[in-house]
Amino acid sequence: MVEKFLKYCKIELNLSKNTLIAYKKDLENFMEYLPSDIEIVNVKNTDIENYFLTIKQNSKCRASSICRKISTLSHFFKFLISENIINTSPIINIQKPKKESHIPHFLTDEEVAKMIEVAKEDEKNGKKHAAIIALLFASGMRVSELCVLKISQLEIDKSQIRVIGKGNKERIVPVSNNAISILNEYLEDLQSSIFLFPSVRSNHISRIHVGNILKNIAKMANIDAKKVHPHALRHSIALKLVNSGMDLRLVQEFLGHKDISTTAIYTHVNSKEIVDLVKKYHPMSKDNAEGNDGNLVKNL
């Protein structure tokens, strides 16, 4: 039944591969929790409540993951209803936890430039790694979108890329001249391939491989590797665009966000700006206070 549900999600709902993997894992975890004498068609609301109570008590599962698990089960039981396997869904009055609010990691322009510079020092894979960093930052694309990017999606003469995002939705993403230049250097040495970043083991490079590449380069560039991951580059260009005054809905379109509330997280003032504003306007700052009391701010 799970496989039939996943097939429905893939064909009818056009869900991404990563979402399908998450759905499958969520359903497997739930079925492992159920006692052997309870079949999925006989699940009751109390079973659902106890399952999520157990998760909250015995695991470090994030609120966002719990919300996804609730959505997975909700979609699954709705599917069973549509197939006339059950009459009502056992998921009722299950409250989703409030998702954690956090400001994402981001890199400065100087750090990105340093990583590209360090990447190029590798004679064997330097051009490839530099192209990966440049494209992730310049286009703001998701790492999953980068991994499956085909050469046929490149429109170098127009300095843009046709990116296939979640739900197979296509969007046109402009790319800077500097990124195009770095990409062209890589393409000169690329052997015949369908994918822009092919892999020996599979058709294209994996997300894990990209993550490892970035962390290794960050270490060599003396940048905190903990904050360096593929999505950090996406965060970085998004924050830069928002802080430059670009309309939020245009940034939403650029990033391929379905909900503008996801884009709105980049409207948070970053910590450096807070420090600069405090130093400029705080009555005890050097520029605004009489005498030497302004030095107190530097020591706080």
XYZ file of N, CA and C in Angstrom, residues 11-271:
783
model
N 3.352 10.419 -9.577
C 2.684 10.626 -10.859
C 1.607 11.707 -10.790
N 0.751 11.615 -9.780
C -0.385 12.533 -9.691
C -0.021 13.876 -9.052
N 0.780 13.825 -7.993
C 1.131 15.058 -7.282
C 2.442 15.667 -7.761
N 3.190 14.892 -8.550
C 4.445 15.381 -9.128
C 5.434 15.831 -8.053
N 5.510 15.061 -6.960
C 6.422 15.406 -5.874
C 7.856 15.039 -6.243
N 8.799 15.753 -5.656
C 10.209 15.543 -5.973
C 10.716 14.223 -5.394
N 11.845 13.785 -5.904
C 12.461 12.541 -5.447
C 12.786 12.604 -3.961
N 13.312 13.733 -3.515
C 13.680 13.878 -2.103
C 12.457 13.832 -1.193
N 11.346 14.420 -1.647
C 10.111 14.384 -0.861
C 9.590 12.957 -0.765
N 9.670 12.223 -1.858
C 9.216 10.829 -1.862
C 10.050 9.972 -0.914
N 11.351 10.232 -0.888
C 12.238 9.498 0.025
C 11.853 9.786 1.474
N 11.567 11.058 1.762
C 11.178 11.454 3.122
C 9.843 10.819 3.505
N 8.879 10.822 2.579
C 7.571 10.213 2.836
C 7.719 8.723 3.146
N 8.532 8.049 2.353
C 8.724 6.610 2.546
C 9.333 6.326 3.912
N 10.330 7.108 4.288
C 10.986 6.929 5.580
C 10.013 7.200 6.725
N 9.203 8.243 6.589
C 8.222 8.580 7.627
C 7.229 7.444 7.836
N 6.746 6.878 6.738
C 5.764 5.791 6.830
C 6.391 4.521 7.394
N 7.632 4.252 7.018
C 8.327 3.076 7.553
C 8.523 3.208 9.060
N 8.891 4.412 9.510
C 9.086 4.646 10.945
C 7.781 4.457 11.715
N 6.690 4.941 11.137
C 5.392 4.817 11.804
C 4.969 3.354 11.902
N 5.173 2.606 10.838
C 4.771 1.198 10.830
C 5.638 0.359 11.764
N 6.898 0.754 11.913
C 7.777 0.064 12.856
C 7.313 0.300 14.291
N 6.739 1.475 14.528
C 6.250 1.813 15.867
C 4.995 1.020 16.223
N 4.129 0.788 15.238
C 2.858 0.114 15.510
C 3.070 -1.308 16.031
N 2.293 -1.730 17.021
C 2.352 -3.122 17.489
C 2.008 -4.068 16.341
N 2.533 -5.259 16.390
C 2.349 -6.220 15.295
C 0.891 -6.596 15.062
N 0.049 -6.434 16.092
C -1.354 -6.835 15.945
C -2.243 -5.713 15.401
N -1.640 -4.552 15.098
C -2.423 -3.436 14.549
C -2.029 -3.203 13.090
N -2.991 -3.364 12.211
C -2.752 -3.099 10.801
C -3.013 -1.626 10.502
N -2.413 -1.145 9.437
C -2.496 0.271 9.111
C -3.938 0.733 8.922
N -4.793 -0.156 8.420
C -6.196 0.218 8.168
C -7.000 0.315 9.464
N -6.431 -0.186 10.560
C -7.135 -0.171 11.844
C -6.558 0.852 12.820
N -5.680 1.698 12.334
C -5.054 2.706 13.199
C -6.100 3.693 13.707
N -5.988 4.033 14.992
C -6.912 4.977 15.611
C -6.184 6.273 15.960
N -6.969 7.269 16.294
C -6.404 8.569 16.640
C -5.455 8.471 17.834
N -5.788 7.616 18.794
C -4.924 7.456 19.972
C -3.561 6.882 19.585
N -3.535 6.024 18.562
C -2.262 5.472 18.086
C -1.378 6.585 17.519
N -2.013 7.493 16.777
C -1.281 8.617 16.194
C -0.751 9.534 17.299
N -1.610 9.829 18.261
C -1.211 10.717 19.358
C -0.049 10.128 20.147
N -0.132 8.837 20.450
C 0.935 8.179 21.215
C 2.241 8.128 20.429
N 2.127 7.972 19.115
C 3.315 7.922 18.260
C 4.086 9.236 18.335
N 3.378 10.346 18.175
C 4.061 11.640 18.194
C 4.492 12.032 19.604
N 3.782 11.549 20.605
C 4.206 11.783 21.982
C 5.527 11.063 22.244
N 5.642 9.844 21.708
C 6.876 9.065 21.851
C 8.040 9.750 21.145
N 7.775 10.280 19.966
C 8.819 10.979 19.207
C 9.335 12.181 19.992
N 8.413 12.953 20.547
C 8.803 14.160 21.278
C 9.590 13.826 22.545
N 9.255 12.698 23.174
C 9.895 12.333 24.441
C 11.233 11.618 24.256
N 11.338 10.825 23.187
C 12.497 9.944 23.049
C 13.471 10.303 21.937
N 13.246 11.402 21.253
C 14.161 11.754 20.166
C 14.431 13.250 20.148
N 15.431 13.621 19.372
C 15.779 15.025 19.205
C 15.229 15.548 17.881
N 14.106 14.994 17.489
C 13.481 15.351 16.217
C 13.075 16.826 16.227
N 13.476 17.554 15.197
C 13.163 18.974 15.108
C 11.683 19.180 14.812
N 11.191 20.356 15.181
C 9.777 20.673 14.965
C 9.408 20.585 13.491
N 10.312 21.020 12.622
C 10.042 20.977 11.183
C 9.891 19.538 10.698
N 10.676 18.618 11.275
C 10.588 17.204 10.893
C 9.285 16.586 11.387
N 8.867 16.975 12.595
C 7.607 16.468 13.138
C 6.439 16.961 12.283
N 6.500 18.214 11.863
C 5.451 18.765 10.993
C 5.367 17.979 9.691
N 6.532 17.623 9.148
C 6.531 16.850 7.906
C 5.947 15.462 8.124
N 6.278 14.834 9.248
C 5.749 13.503 9.546
C 4.226 13.532 9.665
N 3.708 14.584 10.289
C 2.255 14.734 10.408
C 1.634 14.884 9.024
N 2.267 15.696 8.179
C 1.762 15.894 6.815
C 1.806 14.600 6.018
N 2.879 13.834 6.199
C 3.014 12.558 5.493
C 1.856 11.625 5.828
N 1.601 11.454 7.118
C 0.523 10.557 7.546
C -0.839 11.089 7.110
N -1.000 12.404 7.154
C -2.262 13.006 6.729
C -2.533 12.711 5.259
N -1.510 12.908 4.413
C -1.654 12.619 2.979
C -1.907 11.123 2.743
N -1.235 10.288 3.523
C -1.360 8.842 3.342
C -2.779 8.368 3.651
N -3.325 8.844 4.763
C -4.672 8.400 5.141
C -5.745 8.998 4.224
N -5.499 10.187 3.707
C -6.420 10.754 2.715
C -6.417 9.900 1.449
N -5.231 9.389 1.110
C -5.112 8.508 -0.055
C -5.897 7.221 0.173
N -5.805 6.664 1.387
C -6.541 5.437 1.709
C -8.050 5.661 1.625
N -8.479 6.856 2.006
C -9.909 7.189 1.896
C -10.319 7.246 0.426
N -9.480 7.877 -0.397
C -9.787 7.992 -1.830
C -9.825 6.633 -2.517
N -9.108 5.661 -1.938
C -9.079 4.308 -2.497
C -10.151 3.417 -1.864
N -10.992 4.028 -1.015
C -12.076 3.300 -0.328
C -11.561 2.172 0.568
N -10.374 2.382 1.116
C -9.794 1.383 2.015
C -10.202 1.670 3.458
N -10.306 2.952 3.797
C -10.821 3.363 5.105
C -11.881 4.437 4.874
N -12.696 4.676 5.881
C -13.779 5.653 5.740
C -13.412 7.033 6.273
N -12.654 7.052 7.357
C -12.263 8.328 7.963
C -10.786 8.308 8.327
N -10.190 9.479 8.369
C -8.775 9.582 8.720
C -8.606 9.605 10.233
N -7.643 8.848 10.755
C -7.393 8.846 12.203
C -6.638 10.091 12.673
N -6.191 10.902 11.724
C -5.464 12.113 12.105
C -6.449 13.258 12.306
N -6.842 13.444 13.545
C -7.715 14.559 13.907
C -7.173 15.183 15.187
N -7.229 16.498 15.229
C -6.770 17.243 16.409
C -5.296 16.991 16.743
N -4.507 16.684 15.722
C -3.062 16.544 15.928
C -2.423 17.897 15.632
N -1.957 18.562 16.663
C -1.405 19.898 16.508
C 0.049 19.840 16.032
N 0.334 20.612 15.002
C 1.714 20.705 14.540
C 2.491 21.647 15.454
N 3.697 21.259 15.857
C 4.500 22.145 16.709
C 4.942 23.380 15.936
N 5.197 24.444 16.653
C 5.671 25.658 16.017
C 7.101 25.449 15.552
N 7.352 25.750 14.286
C 8.686 25.546 13.732
C 9.684 26.522 14.341
N 10.919 26.037 14.461
C 11.970 26.877 15.021
C 12.240 28.062 14.102
N 12.449 29.205 14.719
C 12.794 30.396 13.951
C 14.292 30.622 14.078
N 14.986 30.652 12.964
C 16.426 30.850 13.019
C 16.901 31.608 11.792
N 17.962 32.346 11.993
C 18.574 33.065 10.884
C 19.589 32.137 10.235
N 19.471 31.876 8.942
C 20.349 30.914 8.276
C 21.798 31.379 8.191
N 22.692 30.399 8.047
C 24.101 30.719 7.836
C 24.272 31.407 6.485
N 25.201 32.322 6.419
C 25.506 32.933 5.133
C 26.979 33.308 5.091
N 27.485 33.479 3.884
C 28.890 33.813 3.674
C 29.002 35.217 3.099
N 30.092 35.875 3.393
C 30.333 37.197 2.828
C 30.851 37.050 1.405
N 30.812 38.140 0.651
C 31.347 38.122 -0.714
C 32.818 37.724 -0.703
N 33.534 38.219 0.301
C 34.965 37.935 0.399
C 35.217 36.447 0.644
N 34.369 35.832 1.463
C 34.535 34.405 1.752
C 34.242 33.551 0.524
N 33.210 33.929 -0.226
C 32.884 33.193 -1.454
C 34.031 33.320 -2.455
N 34.545 34.540 -2.609
C 35.659 34.776 -3.538
C 36.888 33.979 -3.115
N 37.132 33.912 -1.807
C 38.278 33.165 -1.288
C 38.127 31.677 -1.582
N 36.920 31.145 -1.429
C 36.686 29.728 -1.702
C 36.908 29.403 -3.176
N 36.458 30.290 -4.058
C 36.668 30.076 -5.494
C 38.155 30.114 -5.822
N 38.852 31.054 -5.197
C 40.298 31.194 -5.413
C 41.038 29.940 -4.962
N 40.685 29.436 -3.786
C 41.324 28.234 -3.247
C 40.972 27.013 -4.099
N 39.726 26.939 -4.548
C 39.286 25.802 -5.370
C 40.113 25.696 -6.642
N 40.418 26.822 -7.253
C 41.159 26.839 -8.518
C 42.591 26.326 -8.378
N 43.086 26.269 -7.146
C 44.456 25.809 -6.927
C 44.605 24.308 -7.149
N 43.488 23.598 -7.150
C 43.499 22.155 -7.396
C 43.604 21.919 -8.906
N 44.732 21.396 -9.362
C 44.966 21.220 -10.795
C 43.993 20.230 -11.431
N 43.583 19.216 -10.678
C 42.724 18.175 -11.239
C 41.253 18.589 -11.286
N 40.728 19.073 -10.162
C 39.287 19.367 -10.074
C 38.978 20.837 -9.813
N 40.000 21.683 -9.894
C 39.823 23.089 -9.549
C 38.743 23.807 -10.336
N 38.734 23.633 -11.654
C 37.751 24.329 -12.492
C 36.330 23.856 -12.190
N 36.199 22.562 -11.942
C 34.885 21.991 -11.634
C 34.366 22.521 -10.301
N 35.208 22.494 -9.285
C 34.798 22.938 -7.958
C 34.514 24.439 -7.935
N 35.309 25.201 -8.668
C 35.082 26.649 -8.746
C 33.742 26.938 -9.422
N 33.420 26.151 -10.447
C 32.149 26.329 -11.159
C 30.966 26.002 -10.252
N 31.114 24.978 -9.421
C 30.049 24.597 -8.488
C 29.770 25.741 -7.511
N 30.833 26.287 -6.928
C 30.679 27.380 -5.961
C 30.077 28.609 -6.636
N 30.619 28.957 -7.803
C 30.160 30.153 -8.511
C 28.688 30.045 -8.901
N 28.266 28.879 -9.374
C 26.878 28.709 -9.799
C 25.913 28.709 -8.617
N 26.283 28.035 -7.536
C 25.416 28.008 -6.359
C 25.191 29.417 -5.824
N 26.257 30.212 -5.825
C 26.148 31.572 -5.297
C 25.460 32.507 -6.288
N 25.862 32.448 -7.551
C 25.329 33.385 -8.544
C 23.858 33.134 -8.858
N 23.467 31.866 -8.904
C 22.095 31.530 -9.303
C 21.156 31.340 -8.122
N 21.717 31.067 -6.936
C 20.878 30.814 -5.771
C 20.105 29.516 -5.865
N 20.488 28.643 -6.783
C 19.744 27.395 -6.954
C 19.995 26.431 -5.802
N 19.054 25.535 -5.595
C 19.194 24.497 -4.583
C 20.254 23.504 -5.048
N 20.899 22.839 -4.097
C 21.926 21.872 -4.470
C 21.317 20.724 -5.269
N 20.074 20.360 -4.958
C 19.407 19.290 -5.704
C 19.188 19.702 -7.157
N 18.965 20.991 -7.383
C 18.783 21.503 -8.741
C 20.110 21.526 -9.490
N 21.167 21.864 -8.768
C 22.500 21.898 -9.374
C 22.949 20.502 -9.796
N 22.703 19.519 -8.932
C 23.176 18.156 -9.191
C 22.611 17.577 -10.485
N 21.358 17.875 -10.778
C 20.716 17.291 -11.965
C 20.706 18.258 -13.149
N 21.449 19.348 -13.025
C 21.489 20.351 -14.090
C 22.128 19.768 -15.351
N 21.426 19.907 -16.464
C 21.921 19.393 -17.739
C 22.525 20.529 -18.566
N 23.478 20.179 -19.395
C 24.131 21.178 -20.237
C 23.106 21.862 -21.143
N 22.077 21.125 -21.532
C 21.040 21.683 -22.405
C 20.239 22.791 -21.725
N 20.345 22.892 -20.392
C 19.617 23.931 -19.661
C 20.391 25.248 -19.605
N 21.637 25.209 -20.033
C 22.461 26.417 -20.020
C 22.144 27.284 -21.234
N 21.982 28.567 -21.005
C 21.807 29.530 -22.092
C 22.874 30.601 -21.898
N 24.105 30.186 -22.158
C 25.260 31.029 -21.864
C 25.245 32.325 -22.658
N 24.766 32.274 -23.901
C 24.728 33.484 -24.723
C 23.788 34.539 -24.138
N 22.835 34.093 -23.311
C 21.899 35.017 -22.661
C 22.246 35.226 -21.181
N 23.334 34.592 -20.734
C 23.755 34.661 -19.324
C 22.626 34.235 -18.389
N 22.022 33.097 -18.702
C 20.941 32.590 -17.863
C 20.868 31.067 -17.927
N 20.153 30.496 -16.960
C 20.001 29.047 -16.862
C 18.527 28.721 -16.659
N 18.060 27.673 -17.310
C 16.706 27.182 -17.083
C 16.776 26.139 -15.969
N 16.323 26.514 -14.796
C 16.412 25.653 -13.619
C 15.093 24.911 -13.416
N 15.190 23.598 -13.210
C 14.008 22.785 -12.920
C 13.929 22.613 -11.409
N 12.932 23.243 -10.794
C 12.817 23.227 -9.344
C 11.843 22.193 -8.827
N 11.359 22.414 -7.615
C 10.423 21.486 -6.988
C 9.147 21.385 -7.818
N 8.620 20.168 -7.907
C 7.414 19.954 -8.694
C 7.654 20.093 -10.182
N 8.932 19.961 -10.589
C 9.320 20.089 -12.000
C 8.945 21.440 -12.600
N 8.879 22.468 -11.757
C 8.577 23.805 -12.244
C 9.858 24.465 -12.753
N 9.773 25.014 -13.945
C 10.948 25.642 -14.548
C 10.949 27.147 -14.296
N 12.126 27.672 -14.004
C 12.278 29.117 -13.861
C 13.575 29.541 -14.548
N 13.576 30.745 -15.070
C 14.760 31.286 -15.728
C 15.561 32.082 -14.701
N 16.825 31.721 -14.537
C 17.670 32.376 -13.540
C 18.841 33.071 -14.234
N 18.962 34.382 -14.068
C 20.106 35.098 -14.645
C 21.380 34.777 -13.877
N 22.499 34.761 -14.577
C 23.785 34.446 -13.949
C 24.785 35.540 -14.304
N 25.584 35.945 -13.332
C 26.536 37.037 -13.530
C 27.610 36.680 -14.552
N 28.221 37.705 -15.115
C 29.284 37.499 -16.107
C 30.479 36.765 -15.504
N 30.798 37.074 -14.248
C 31.921 36.403 -13.594
C 31.665 34.901 -13.474
N 30.438 34.551 -13.094
C 30.086 33.137 -12.962
C 30.115 32.446 -14.324
N 29.639 33.139 -15.350
C 29.661 32.583 -16.709
C 31.096 32.340 -17.151
N 31.991 33.257 -16.817
C 33.404 33.114 -17.175
C 34.013 31.884 -16.512
N 33.710 31.689 -15.222
C 34.214 30.525 -14.486
C 33.618 29.241 -15.059
N 32.344 29.300 -15.424
C 31.664 28.144 -16.005
C 32.276 27.776 -17.356
N 32.570 28.766 -18.164
C 33.162 28.511 -19.483
C 34.529 27.843 -19.371
N 35.307 28.239 -18.377
C 36.616 27.615 -18.161
C 36.454 26.132 -17.863
N 35.422 25.807 -17.098
C 35.153 24.403 -16.770
C 34.654 23.641 -17.991
N 33.775 24.265 -18.773
C 33.189 23.601 -19.939
C 34.235 23.274 -21.007
N 35.293 24.062 -21.064
C 36.348 23.821 -22.051
C 36.993 22.450 -21.872
N 37.050 21.975 -20.627
C 37.698 20.693 -20.334
C 36.709 19.550 -20.132
N 35.410 19.860 -20.138
C 34.407 18.834 -19.871
C 34.236 17.897 -21.056
N 34.304 16.607 -20.763
C 34.088 15.599 -21.795
C 32.597 15.516 -22.118
N 32.267 14.817 -23.183
C 30.877 14.676 -23.602
C 30.018 14.158 -22.449
N 28.972 14.906 -22.123
C 28.128 14.539 -20.988
C 26.760 15.192 -21.113
N 25.754 14.532 -20.578
C 24.408 15.107 -20.539
C 24.307 16.078 -19.371
N 24.841 15.638 -18.222
C 24.783 16.461 -17.018
C 25.996 17.382 -16.931
N 25.778 18.555 -16.357
C 26.860 19.525 -16.234
C 27.942 19.026 -15.289
N 27.514 18.346 -14.220
C 28.478 17.811 -13.259
C 28.287 16.298 -13.150
N 28.853 15.559 -14.109
C 28.695 14.098 -14.120
C 29.493 13.446 -12.997
N 29.153 12.196 -12.736
C 29.839 11.427 -11.701
C 30.235 10.071 -12.267
N 31.340 9.549 -11.762
C 31.811 8.242 -12.216
C 30.861 7.147 -11.753
N 30.347 7.287 -10.535
C 29.493 6.256 -9.952
C 28.052 6.314 -10.450
N 27.593 7.510 -10.823
C 26.216 7.650 -11.296
C 26.183 8.686 -12.413
N 24.999 9.002 -12.859
C 24.882 9.952 -13.967
C 25.344 11.357 -13.602
N 25.090 11.734 -12.351
C 25.436 13.094 -11.937
C 25.955 13.109 -10.506
N 26.567 14.202 -10.140
C 27.133 14.379 -8.807
C 26.020 14.340 -7.757
N 26.350 13.946 -6.531
C 25.345 13.854 -5.469
C 25.408 15.066 -4.544
N 24.333 15.277 -3.789
C 24.285 16.390 -2.835
C 25.356 16.233 -1.759
N 25.553 14.998 -1.312
C 26.552 14.747 -0.272
C 27.949 15.097 -0.777
N 28.219 14.724 -2.029
C 29.526 15.018 -2.623
C 29.761 16.523 -2.699
N 28.740 17.261 -3.114
C 28.863 18.720 -3.196
C 29.136 19.302 -1.810
N 28.417 18.801 -0.815
C 28.620 19.280 0.550
C 30.034 19.039 1.038
N 30.566 17.860 0.743
C 31.939 17.529 1.146
C 32.959 18.413 0.435
N 32.711 18.688 -0.837
C 33.609 19.559 -1.606
C 33.686 20.938 -0.954
N 32.530 21.492 -0.617
C 32.487 22.834 -0.034
C 33.180 22.889 1.323
N 32.950 21.884 2.154
C 33.556 21.887 3.485
C 35.074 21.743 3.405
N 35.554 20.910 2.497
C 36.999 20.741 2.337
C 37.654 22.031 1.855
N 37.008 22.703 0.919
C 37.550 23.963 0.405
C 37.504 25.039 1.487
N 36.434 25.046 2.284
C 36.312 26.024 3.369
C 37.463 25.871 4.361
N 37.786 24.631 4.696
C 38.890 24.382 5.630
C 40.204 24.895 5.066
N 40.432 24.650 3.775
C 41.668 25.110 3.142
C 41.717 26.633 3.048
N 40.533 27.261 3.023
C 40.459 28.720 2.926
C 40.390 29.379 4.303
N 40.530 28.556 5.361
C 40.466 29.050 6.746
C 39.129 29.725 7.060
N 38.061 29.123 6.545
C 36.701 29.588 6.817
C 36.010 28.524 7.660
N 35.225 28.949 8.633
C 34.528 28.020 9.518
C 33.680 27.044 8.704
N 34.108 25.788 8.651
C 33.425 24.785 7.827
C 32.026 24.464 8.334
N 31.762 24.753 9.619
C 30.446 24.450 10.184
C 29.339 25.269 9.519
N 29.686 26.460 9.060
C 28.664 27.314 8.454
C 28.646 27.198 6.930
N 29.529 26.361 6.384
C 29.620 26.229 4.931
C 28.934 24.951 4.461
N 27.886 25.119 3.700
C 27.157 24.012 3.085
C 26.457 24.578 1.854
N 25.973 23.737 0.958
C 25.372 24.248 -0.284
C 24.293 25.300 -0.071
N 23.438 25.080 0.931
C 22.334 26.017 1.143
C 22.823 27.359 1.675
N 24.017 27.369 2.294
C 24.561 28.627 2.809
C 24.839 29.598 1.664
N 25.242 29.065 0.518
C 25.490 29.920 -0.647
C 24.174 30.479 -1.183
N 23.138 29.670 -1.138
C 21.799 30.123 -1.543
C 21.310 31.212 -0.582
N 21.514 30.973 0.721
C 21.149 31.982 1.715
C 21.908 33.284 1.462
N 23.174 33.149 1.113
C 24.043 34.315 0.976
C 23.582 35.253 -0.132
N 23.279 34.698 -1.299
C 22.852 35.558 -2.404
C 21.456 36.111 -2.137
N 20.609 35.319 -1.468
C 19.260 35.790 -1.141
C 19.329 36.989 -0.201
N 20.159 36.870 0.829
C 20.310 37.957 1.794
C 20.888 39.200 1.125
N 21.833 38.980 0.228
C 22.465 40.093 -0.483
C 21.439 40.840 -1.342
N 20.577 40.098 -2.033
C 19.566 40.711 -2.894
C 18.543 41.498 -2.077
N 18.098 40.904 -0.961
C 17.114 41.579 -0.106
C 17.707 42.847 0.495
N 18.939 42.749 0.994
C 19.585 43.913 1.605
C 19.909 45.000 0.588
N 19.974 44.610 -0.690
C 20.241 45.596 -1.743
C 18.970 46.314 -2.178
N 17.826 45.878 -1.634
C 16.565 46.549 -1.931
C 15.717 45.880 -2.995
N 16.094 44.691 -3.436
C 15.310 43.993 -4.456
C 13.948 43.612 -3.888
N 12.898 43.788 -4.684
C 11.541 43.466 -4.250
C 11.461 42.005 -3.808
N 10.794 41.782 -2.675
C 10.746 40.449 -2.077
C 10.114 39.421 -3.011
N 9.124 39.835 -3.789
C 8.467 38.889 -4.694
C 9.382 38.505 -5.857
N 10.262 39.402 -6.244
C 11.237 39.070 -7.284
C 12.276 38.091 -6.744
N 12.658 38.287 -5.479
C 13.591 37.356 -4.840
C 12.928 35.985 -4.718
N 11.642 35.981 -4.385
C 10.877 34.732 -4.294
C 10.908 33.990 -5.625
N 10.698 34.714 -6.709
C 10.712 34.111 -8.044
C 12.103 33.603 -8.393
N 13.111 34.385 -8.044
C 14.504 34.025 -8.312
C 14.884 32.720 -7.617
N 14.448 32.572 -6.368
C 14.797 31.391 -5.576
C 13.876 30.200 -5.844
N 12.711 30.466 -6.429
C 11.769 29.384 -6.684
C 10.991 28.979 -5.452
N 10.774 29.940 -4.535
C 9.992 29.660 -3.333
C 8.504 29.645 -3.669
N 7.796 28.659 -3.160
C 6.350 28.583 -3.368
C 5.634 29.609 -2.504
N 6.109 29.762 -1.269
C 5.482 30.657 -0.297
C 6.422 31.822 -0.003
N 5.917 33.035 -0.098
C 6.760 34.212 0.122
C 7.222 34.316 1.572
N 6.521 33.642 2.495
C 6.945 33.676 3.895
C 8.310 33.014 4.064
N 8.629 32.071 3.179
C 9.948 31.437 3.209
C 11.021 32.442 2.821
N 10.698 33.281 1.847
C 11.641 34.307 1.394
C 11.806 35.393 2.447
N 10.741 35.643 3.199
C 10.731 36.755 4.156
C 11.754 36.599 5.270
N 12.268 35.387 5.472
C 13.262 35.190 6.529
C 14.506 36.027 6.268
N 14.749 36.353 4.994
C 15.943 37.123 4.650
C 15.781 38.614 4.924
N 14.597 39.012 5.389
C 14.398 40.416 5.732
C 14.921 40.720 7.128
N 15.297 39.664 7.877
C 15.872 39.884 9.202
C 17.187 40.642 9.063
N 17.399 41.601 9.925
C 18.657 42.345 9.905
C 19.757 41.444 10.429
N 20.867 41.346 9.701
C 21.937 40.466 10.164
C 22.703 41.104 11.310
N 23.449 40.276 12.028
C 24.109 40.718 13.256
C 25.104 41.849 13.027
